[in-house]
PDB file of C-alpha atoms and ligand atoms in Angstrom:
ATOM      1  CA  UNK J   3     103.368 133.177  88.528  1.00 58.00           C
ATOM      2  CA  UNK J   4     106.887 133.583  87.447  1.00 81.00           C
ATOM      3  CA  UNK J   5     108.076 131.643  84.365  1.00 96.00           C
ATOM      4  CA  UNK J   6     111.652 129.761  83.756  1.00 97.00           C
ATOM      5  CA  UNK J   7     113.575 128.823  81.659  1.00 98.00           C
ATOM      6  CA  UNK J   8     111.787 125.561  80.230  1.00 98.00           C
ATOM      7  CA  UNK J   9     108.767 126.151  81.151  1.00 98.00           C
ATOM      8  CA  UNK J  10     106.151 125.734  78.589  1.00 98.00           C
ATOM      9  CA  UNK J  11     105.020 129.919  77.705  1.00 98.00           C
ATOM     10  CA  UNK J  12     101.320 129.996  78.235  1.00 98.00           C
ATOM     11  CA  UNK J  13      98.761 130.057  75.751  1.00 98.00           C
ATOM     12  CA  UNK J  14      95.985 133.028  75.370  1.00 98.00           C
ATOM     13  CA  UNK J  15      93.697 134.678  73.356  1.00 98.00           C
ATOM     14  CA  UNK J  16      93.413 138.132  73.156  1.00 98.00           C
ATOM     15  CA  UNK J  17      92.245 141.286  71.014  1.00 98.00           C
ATOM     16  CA  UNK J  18      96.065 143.080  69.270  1.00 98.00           C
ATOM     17  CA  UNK J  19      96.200 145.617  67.205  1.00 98.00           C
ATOM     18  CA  UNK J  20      96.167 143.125  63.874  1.00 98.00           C
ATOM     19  CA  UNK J  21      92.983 141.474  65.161  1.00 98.00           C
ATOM     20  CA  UNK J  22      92.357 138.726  67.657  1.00 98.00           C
ATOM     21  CA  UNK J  23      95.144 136.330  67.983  1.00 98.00           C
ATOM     22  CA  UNK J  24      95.300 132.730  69.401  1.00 98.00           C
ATOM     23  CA  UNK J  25      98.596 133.156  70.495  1.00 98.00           C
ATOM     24  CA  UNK J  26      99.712 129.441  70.094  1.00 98.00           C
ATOM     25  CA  UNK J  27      98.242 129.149  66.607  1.00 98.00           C
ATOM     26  CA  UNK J  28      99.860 132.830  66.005  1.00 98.00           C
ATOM     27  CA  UNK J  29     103.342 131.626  66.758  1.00 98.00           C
ATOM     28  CA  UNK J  30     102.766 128.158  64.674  1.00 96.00           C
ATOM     29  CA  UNK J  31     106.685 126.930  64.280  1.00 93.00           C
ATOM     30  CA  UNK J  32     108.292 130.058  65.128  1.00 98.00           C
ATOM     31  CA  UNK J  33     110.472 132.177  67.488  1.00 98.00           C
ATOM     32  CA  UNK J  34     108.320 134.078  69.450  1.00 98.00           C
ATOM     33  CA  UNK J  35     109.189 137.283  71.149  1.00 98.00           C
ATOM     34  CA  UNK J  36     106.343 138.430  74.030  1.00 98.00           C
ATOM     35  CA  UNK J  37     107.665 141.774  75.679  1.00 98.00           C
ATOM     36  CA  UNK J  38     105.665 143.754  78.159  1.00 98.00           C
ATOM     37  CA  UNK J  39     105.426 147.565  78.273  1.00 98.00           C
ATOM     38  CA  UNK J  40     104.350 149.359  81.068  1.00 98.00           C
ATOM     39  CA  UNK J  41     101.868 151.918  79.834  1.00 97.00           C
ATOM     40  CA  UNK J  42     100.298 153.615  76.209  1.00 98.00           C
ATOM     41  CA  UNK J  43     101.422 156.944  75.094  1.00 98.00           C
ATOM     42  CA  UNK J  44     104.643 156.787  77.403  1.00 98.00           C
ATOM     43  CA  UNK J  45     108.062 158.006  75.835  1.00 98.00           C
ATOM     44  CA  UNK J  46     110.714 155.001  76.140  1.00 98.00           C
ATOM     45  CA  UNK J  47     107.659 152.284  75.273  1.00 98.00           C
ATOM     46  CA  UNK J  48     107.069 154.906  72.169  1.00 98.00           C
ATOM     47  CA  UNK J  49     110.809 154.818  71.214  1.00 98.00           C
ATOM     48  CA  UNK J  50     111.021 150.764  71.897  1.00 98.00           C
ATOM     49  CA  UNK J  51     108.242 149.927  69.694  1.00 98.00           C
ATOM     50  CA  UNK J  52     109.336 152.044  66.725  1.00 98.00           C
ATOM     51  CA  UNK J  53     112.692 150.453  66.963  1.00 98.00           C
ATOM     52  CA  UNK J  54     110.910 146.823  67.007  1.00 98.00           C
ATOM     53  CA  UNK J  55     108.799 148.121  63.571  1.00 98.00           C
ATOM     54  CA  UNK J  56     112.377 149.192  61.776  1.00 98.00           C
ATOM     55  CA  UNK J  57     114.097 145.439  63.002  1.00 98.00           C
ATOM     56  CA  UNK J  58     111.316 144.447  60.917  1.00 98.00           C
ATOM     57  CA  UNK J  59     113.356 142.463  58.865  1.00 98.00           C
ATOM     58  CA  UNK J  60     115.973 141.568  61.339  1.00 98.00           C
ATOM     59  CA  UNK J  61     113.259 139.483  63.157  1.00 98.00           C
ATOM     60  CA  UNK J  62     111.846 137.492  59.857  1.00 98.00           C
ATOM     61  CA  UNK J  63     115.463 136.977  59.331  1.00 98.00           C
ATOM     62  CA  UNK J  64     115.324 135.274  62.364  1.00 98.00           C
ATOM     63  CA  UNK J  65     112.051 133.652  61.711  1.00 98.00           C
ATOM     64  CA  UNK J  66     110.977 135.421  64.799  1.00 98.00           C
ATOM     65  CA  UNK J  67     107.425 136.981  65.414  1.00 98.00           C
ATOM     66  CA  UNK J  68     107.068 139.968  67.822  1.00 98.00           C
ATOM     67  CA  UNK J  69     104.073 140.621  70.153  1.00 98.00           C
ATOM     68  CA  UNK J  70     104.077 143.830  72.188  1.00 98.00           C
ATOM     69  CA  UNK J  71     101.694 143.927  75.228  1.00 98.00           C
ATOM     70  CA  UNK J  72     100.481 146.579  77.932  1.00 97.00           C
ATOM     71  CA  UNK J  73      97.797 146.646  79.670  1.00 98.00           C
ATOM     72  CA  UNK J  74      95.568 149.291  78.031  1.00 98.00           C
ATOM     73  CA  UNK J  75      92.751 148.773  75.835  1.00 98.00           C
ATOM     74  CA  UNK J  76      92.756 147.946  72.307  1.00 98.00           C
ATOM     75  CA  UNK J  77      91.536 151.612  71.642  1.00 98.00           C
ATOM     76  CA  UNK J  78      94.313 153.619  73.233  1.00 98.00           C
ATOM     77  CA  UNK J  79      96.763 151.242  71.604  1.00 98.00           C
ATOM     78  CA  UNK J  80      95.053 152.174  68.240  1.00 98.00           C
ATOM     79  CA  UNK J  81      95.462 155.497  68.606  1.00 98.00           C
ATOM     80  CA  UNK J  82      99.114 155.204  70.354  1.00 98.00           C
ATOM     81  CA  UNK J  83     100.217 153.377  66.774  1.00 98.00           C
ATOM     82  CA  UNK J  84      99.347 156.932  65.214  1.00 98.00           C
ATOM     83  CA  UNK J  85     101.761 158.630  67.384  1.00 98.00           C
ATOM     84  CA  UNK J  86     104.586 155.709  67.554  1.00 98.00           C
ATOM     85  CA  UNK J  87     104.618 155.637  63.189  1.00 98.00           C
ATOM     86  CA  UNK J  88     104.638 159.555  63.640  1.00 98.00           C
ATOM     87  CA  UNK J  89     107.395 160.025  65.524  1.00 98.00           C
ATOM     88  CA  UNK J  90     109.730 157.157  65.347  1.00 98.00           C
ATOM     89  CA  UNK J  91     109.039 157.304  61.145  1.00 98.00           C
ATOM     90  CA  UNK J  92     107.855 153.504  61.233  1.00 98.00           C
ATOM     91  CA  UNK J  93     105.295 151.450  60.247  1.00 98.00           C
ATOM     92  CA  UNK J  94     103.856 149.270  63.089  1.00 98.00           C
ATOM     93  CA  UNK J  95     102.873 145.660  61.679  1.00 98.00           C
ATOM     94  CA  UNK J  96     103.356 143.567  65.290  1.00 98.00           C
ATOM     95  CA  UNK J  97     100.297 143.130  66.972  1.00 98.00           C
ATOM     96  CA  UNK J  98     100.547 144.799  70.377  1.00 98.00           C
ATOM     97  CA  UNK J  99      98.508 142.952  73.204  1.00 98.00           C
ATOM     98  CA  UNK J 100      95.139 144.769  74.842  1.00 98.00           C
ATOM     99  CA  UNK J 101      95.687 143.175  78.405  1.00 98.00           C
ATOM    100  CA  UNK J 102      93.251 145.966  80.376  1.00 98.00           C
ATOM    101  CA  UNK J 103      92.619 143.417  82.766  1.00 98.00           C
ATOM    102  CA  UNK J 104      96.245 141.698  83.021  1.00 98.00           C
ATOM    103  CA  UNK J 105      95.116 138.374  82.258  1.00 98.00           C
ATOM    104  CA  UNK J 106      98.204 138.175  80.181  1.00 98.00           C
ATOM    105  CA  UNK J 107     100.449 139.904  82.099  1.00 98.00           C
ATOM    106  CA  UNK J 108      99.609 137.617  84.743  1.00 97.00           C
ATOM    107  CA  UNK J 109      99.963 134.762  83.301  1.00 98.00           C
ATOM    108  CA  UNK J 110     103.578 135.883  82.174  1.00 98.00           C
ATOM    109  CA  UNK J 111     104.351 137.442  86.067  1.00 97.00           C
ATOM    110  CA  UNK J 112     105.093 140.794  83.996  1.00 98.00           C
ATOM    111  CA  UNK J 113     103.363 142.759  87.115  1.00 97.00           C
ATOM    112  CA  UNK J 114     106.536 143.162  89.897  1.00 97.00           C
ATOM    113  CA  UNK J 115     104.507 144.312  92.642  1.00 96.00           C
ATOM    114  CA  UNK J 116     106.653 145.984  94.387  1.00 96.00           C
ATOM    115  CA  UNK J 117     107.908 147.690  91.262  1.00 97.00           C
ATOM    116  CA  UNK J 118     104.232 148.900  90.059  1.00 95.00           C
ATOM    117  CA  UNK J 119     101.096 147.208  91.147  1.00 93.00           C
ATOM    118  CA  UNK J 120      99.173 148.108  88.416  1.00 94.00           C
ATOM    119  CA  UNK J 121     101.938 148.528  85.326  1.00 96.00           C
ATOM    120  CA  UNK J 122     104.161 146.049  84.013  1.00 97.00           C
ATOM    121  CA  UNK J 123     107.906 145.638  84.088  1.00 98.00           C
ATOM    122  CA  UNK J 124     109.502 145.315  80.559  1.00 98.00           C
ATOM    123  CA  UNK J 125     109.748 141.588  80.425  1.00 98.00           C
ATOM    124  CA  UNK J 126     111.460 139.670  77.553  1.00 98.00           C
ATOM    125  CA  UNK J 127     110.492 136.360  76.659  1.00 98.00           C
ATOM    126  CA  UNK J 128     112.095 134.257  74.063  1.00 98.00           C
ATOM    127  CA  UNK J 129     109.936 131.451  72.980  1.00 98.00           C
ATOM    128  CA  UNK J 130     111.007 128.606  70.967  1.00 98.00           C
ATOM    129  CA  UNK J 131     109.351 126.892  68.652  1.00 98.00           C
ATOM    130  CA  UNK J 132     108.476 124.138  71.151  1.00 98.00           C
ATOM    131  CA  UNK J 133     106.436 126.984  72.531  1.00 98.00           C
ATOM    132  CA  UNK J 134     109.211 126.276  75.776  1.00 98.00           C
ATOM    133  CA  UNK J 135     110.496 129.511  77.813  1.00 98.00           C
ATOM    134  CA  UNK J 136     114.668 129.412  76.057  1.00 98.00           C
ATOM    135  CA  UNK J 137     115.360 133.213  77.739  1.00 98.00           C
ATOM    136  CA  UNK J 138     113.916 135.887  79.336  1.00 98.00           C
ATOM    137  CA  UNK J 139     115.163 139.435  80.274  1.00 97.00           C
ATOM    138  CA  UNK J 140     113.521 142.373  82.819  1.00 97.00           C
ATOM    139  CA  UNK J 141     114.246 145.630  82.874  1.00 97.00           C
ATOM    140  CA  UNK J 142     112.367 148.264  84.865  1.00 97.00           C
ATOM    141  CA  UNK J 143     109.870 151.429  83.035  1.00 97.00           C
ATOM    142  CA  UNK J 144     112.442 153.592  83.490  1.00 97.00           C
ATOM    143  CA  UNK J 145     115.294 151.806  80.971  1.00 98.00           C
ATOM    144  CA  UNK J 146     114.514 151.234  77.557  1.00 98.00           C
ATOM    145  CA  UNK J 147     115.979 147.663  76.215  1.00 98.00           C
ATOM    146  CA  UNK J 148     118.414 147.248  73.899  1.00 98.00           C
ATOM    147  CA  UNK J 149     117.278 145.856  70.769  1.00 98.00           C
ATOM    148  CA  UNK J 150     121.049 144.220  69.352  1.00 97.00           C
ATOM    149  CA  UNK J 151     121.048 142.510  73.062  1.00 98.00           C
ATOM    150  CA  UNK J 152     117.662 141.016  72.214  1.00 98.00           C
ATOM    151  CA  UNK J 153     118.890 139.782  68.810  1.00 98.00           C
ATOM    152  CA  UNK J 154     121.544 138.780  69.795  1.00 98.00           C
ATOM    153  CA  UNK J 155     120.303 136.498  72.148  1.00 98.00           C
ATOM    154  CA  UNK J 156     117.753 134.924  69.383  1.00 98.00           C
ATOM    155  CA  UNK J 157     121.080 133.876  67.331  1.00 98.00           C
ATOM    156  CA  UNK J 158     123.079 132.519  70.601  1.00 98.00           C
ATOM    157  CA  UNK J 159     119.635 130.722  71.777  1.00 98.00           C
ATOM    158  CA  UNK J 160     118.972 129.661  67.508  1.00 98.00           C
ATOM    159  CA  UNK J 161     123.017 128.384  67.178  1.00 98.00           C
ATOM    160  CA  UNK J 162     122.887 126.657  70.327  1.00 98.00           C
ATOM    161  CA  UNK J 163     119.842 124.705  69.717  1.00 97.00           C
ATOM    162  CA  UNK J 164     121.780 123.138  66.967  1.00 96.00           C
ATOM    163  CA  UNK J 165     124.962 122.848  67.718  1.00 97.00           C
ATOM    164  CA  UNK J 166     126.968 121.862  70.895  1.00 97.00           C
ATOM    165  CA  UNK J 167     128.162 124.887  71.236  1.00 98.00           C
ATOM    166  CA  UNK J 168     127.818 128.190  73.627  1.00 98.00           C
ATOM    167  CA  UNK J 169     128.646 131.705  72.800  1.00 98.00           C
ATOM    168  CA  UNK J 170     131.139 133.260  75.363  1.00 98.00           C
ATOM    169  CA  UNK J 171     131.308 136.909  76.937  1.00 98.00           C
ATOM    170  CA  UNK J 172     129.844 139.679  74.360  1.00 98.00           C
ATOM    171  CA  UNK J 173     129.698 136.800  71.472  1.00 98.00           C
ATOM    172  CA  UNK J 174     128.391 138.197  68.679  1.00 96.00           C
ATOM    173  CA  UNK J 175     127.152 136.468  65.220  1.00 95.00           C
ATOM    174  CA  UNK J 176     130.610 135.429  63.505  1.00 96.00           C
ATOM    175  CA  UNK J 177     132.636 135.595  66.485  1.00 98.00           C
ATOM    176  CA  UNK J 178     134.608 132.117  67.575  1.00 98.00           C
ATOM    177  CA  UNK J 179     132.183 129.736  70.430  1.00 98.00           C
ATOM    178  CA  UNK J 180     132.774 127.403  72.785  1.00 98.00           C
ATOM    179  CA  UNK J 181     132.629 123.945  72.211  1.00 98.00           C
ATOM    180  CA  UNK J 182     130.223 122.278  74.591  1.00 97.00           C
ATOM    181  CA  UNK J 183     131.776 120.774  78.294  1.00 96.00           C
ATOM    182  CA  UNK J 184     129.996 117.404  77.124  1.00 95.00           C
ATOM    183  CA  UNK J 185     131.922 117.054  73.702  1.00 97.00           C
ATOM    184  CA  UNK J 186     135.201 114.911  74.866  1.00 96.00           C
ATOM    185  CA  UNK J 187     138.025 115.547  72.976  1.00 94.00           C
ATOM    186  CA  UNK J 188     138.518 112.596  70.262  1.00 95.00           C
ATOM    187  CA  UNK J 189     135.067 114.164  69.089  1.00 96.00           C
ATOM    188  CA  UNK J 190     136.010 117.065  68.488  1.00 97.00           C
ATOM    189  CA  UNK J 191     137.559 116.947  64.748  1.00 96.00           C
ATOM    190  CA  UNK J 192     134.318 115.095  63.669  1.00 96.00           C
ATOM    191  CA  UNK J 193     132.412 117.522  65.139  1.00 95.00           C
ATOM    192  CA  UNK J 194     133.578 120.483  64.651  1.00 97.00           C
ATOM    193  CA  UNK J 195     135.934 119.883  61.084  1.00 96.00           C
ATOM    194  CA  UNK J 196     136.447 123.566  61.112  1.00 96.00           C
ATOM    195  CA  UNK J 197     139.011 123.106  63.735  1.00 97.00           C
ATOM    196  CA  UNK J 198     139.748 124.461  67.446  1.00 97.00           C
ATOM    197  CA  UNK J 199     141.727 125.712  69.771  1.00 97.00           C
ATOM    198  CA  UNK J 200     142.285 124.445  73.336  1.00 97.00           C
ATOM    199  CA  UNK J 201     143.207 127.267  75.783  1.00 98.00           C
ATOM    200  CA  UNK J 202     142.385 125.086  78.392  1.00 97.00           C
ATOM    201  CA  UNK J 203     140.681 121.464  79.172  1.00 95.00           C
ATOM    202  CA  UNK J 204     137.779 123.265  80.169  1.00 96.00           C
ATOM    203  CA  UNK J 205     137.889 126.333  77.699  1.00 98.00           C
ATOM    204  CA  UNK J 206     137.881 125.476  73.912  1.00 98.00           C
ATOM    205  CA  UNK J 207     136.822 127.506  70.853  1.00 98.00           C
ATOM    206  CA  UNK J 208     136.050 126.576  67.519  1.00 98.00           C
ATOM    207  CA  UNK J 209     134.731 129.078  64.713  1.00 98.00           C
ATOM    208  CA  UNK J 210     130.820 129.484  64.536  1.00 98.00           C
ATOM    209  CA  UNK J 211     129.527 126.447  63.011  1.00 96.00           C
ATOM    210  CA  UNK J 212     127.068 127.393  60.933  1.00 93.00           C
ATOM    211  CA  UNK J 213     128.838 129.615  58.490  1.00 90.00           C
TER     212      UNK J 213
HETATM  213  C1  BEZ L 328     108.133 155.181  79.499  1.00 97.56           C
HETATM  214  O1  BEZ L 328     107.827 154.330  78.675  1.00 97.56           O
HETATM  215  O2  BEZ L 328     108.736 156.194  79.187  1.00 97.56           O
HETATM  216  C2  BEZ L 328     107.772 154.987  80.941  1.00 97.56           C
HETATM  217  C3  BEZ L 328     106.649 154.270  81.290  1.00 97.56           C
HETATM  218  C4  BEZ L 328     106.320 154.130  82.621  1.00 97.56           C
HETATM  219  C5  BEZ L 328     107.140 154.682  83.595  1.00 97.56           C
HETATM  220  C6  BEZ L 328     108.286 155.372  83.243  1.00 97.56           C
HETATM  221  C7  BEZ L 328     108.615 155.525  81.897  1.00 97.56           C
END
């Protein structure tokens, strides 16, 4: 099954490495990250996950919870926490998904067949907190993700869910946006008080909202 953007995320139970979550009641109202590694005690998934423990903060910032998954046991992720806090100098406090028989990863089409029959990709999903698909990202074993993409994305996905707005090329937090095709004109000044800039009909910027 492959899932889109607004699509409802599928709920599951399943044993993590902080105990057996309900992964609905888990979430409750917030962000949810679910990302998909291909295998335990592998060197990129080692160095992703400790980066993921030191954004720590970065995420609750967000009000964003993270859930790692492969499809090894609960045991070999135990003892693959050891290593990852070892050598990336972290502390691992996500819960990271024991899928050994890919229920999950199925559920989420994180197996690309003709990728890896047996391993996952490395999927992305952002989930809001309508539990609703807003983004997702894929990347094969071989390339690690990049972790200021993937927060980045929860602030353009977070802005625009509030504001008529969208966040151009590269956008980063405190960089100008661009003012919704929808918004006409005359409602612009209400809208937006901060002012704007018209480069062209179709192409105007105003300065991020909410700061
Ligand atoms: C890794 O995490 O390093 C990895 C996992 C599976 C295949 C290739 C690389």
């Amino acid at each position: 099954m492959s899932l889109k953007i607004g699509d409802t995320a599928p709920d599951f139970k399943a044993q993590t490495t902080e105990g057996k979550i309900n992964f609905y009641d888990w979430l409750a109202g917030s962000w949810g990250i679910l990302y998909s590694h291909p295998a335990d005690y592998t060197p990129v998934c080692t160095t992703e996950l400790g980066r993921t423990a030191h954004l720590k903060e970065e995420f609750a910032r967000r009000n964003t919870k993270v859930a790692a998954l492969s499809v090894d046991s609960l045991e070999s992720h135990q003892g693959w926490v050891k290593d990852i806090n070892e050598t990336q100098s972290c502390t691992v406090e996500f819960p990271i998904i024991a899928d050994p028989d890919k229920k999950v990863a199925n559920l989420y089409g994180m197996i690309h067949e003709n990728a890896s029959d047996s391993l996952t990709v490395r999927s992305v999903y952002f989930i809001g907190p309508d539990k609703k698909i807003k983004a997702s990202i894929t990347y094969p074993a071989s390339t690690g993700r990049n972790f200021h993409e993937i927060l980045r994305v929860i602030d353009s996905l977070q802005l625009t869910a509030n504001f008529k707005v969208a966040t151009p090329a590269d956008w980063k937090e405190g960089d100008e946006v661009v003012i919704a095709p929808a918004i006409k004109n005359e409602e612009i000044p209400s809208q937006f008080p901060k002012g704007h800039r018209v480069v062209k009909p179709y192409l105007r910027y105003t300065p991020q909202p909410n700061r």
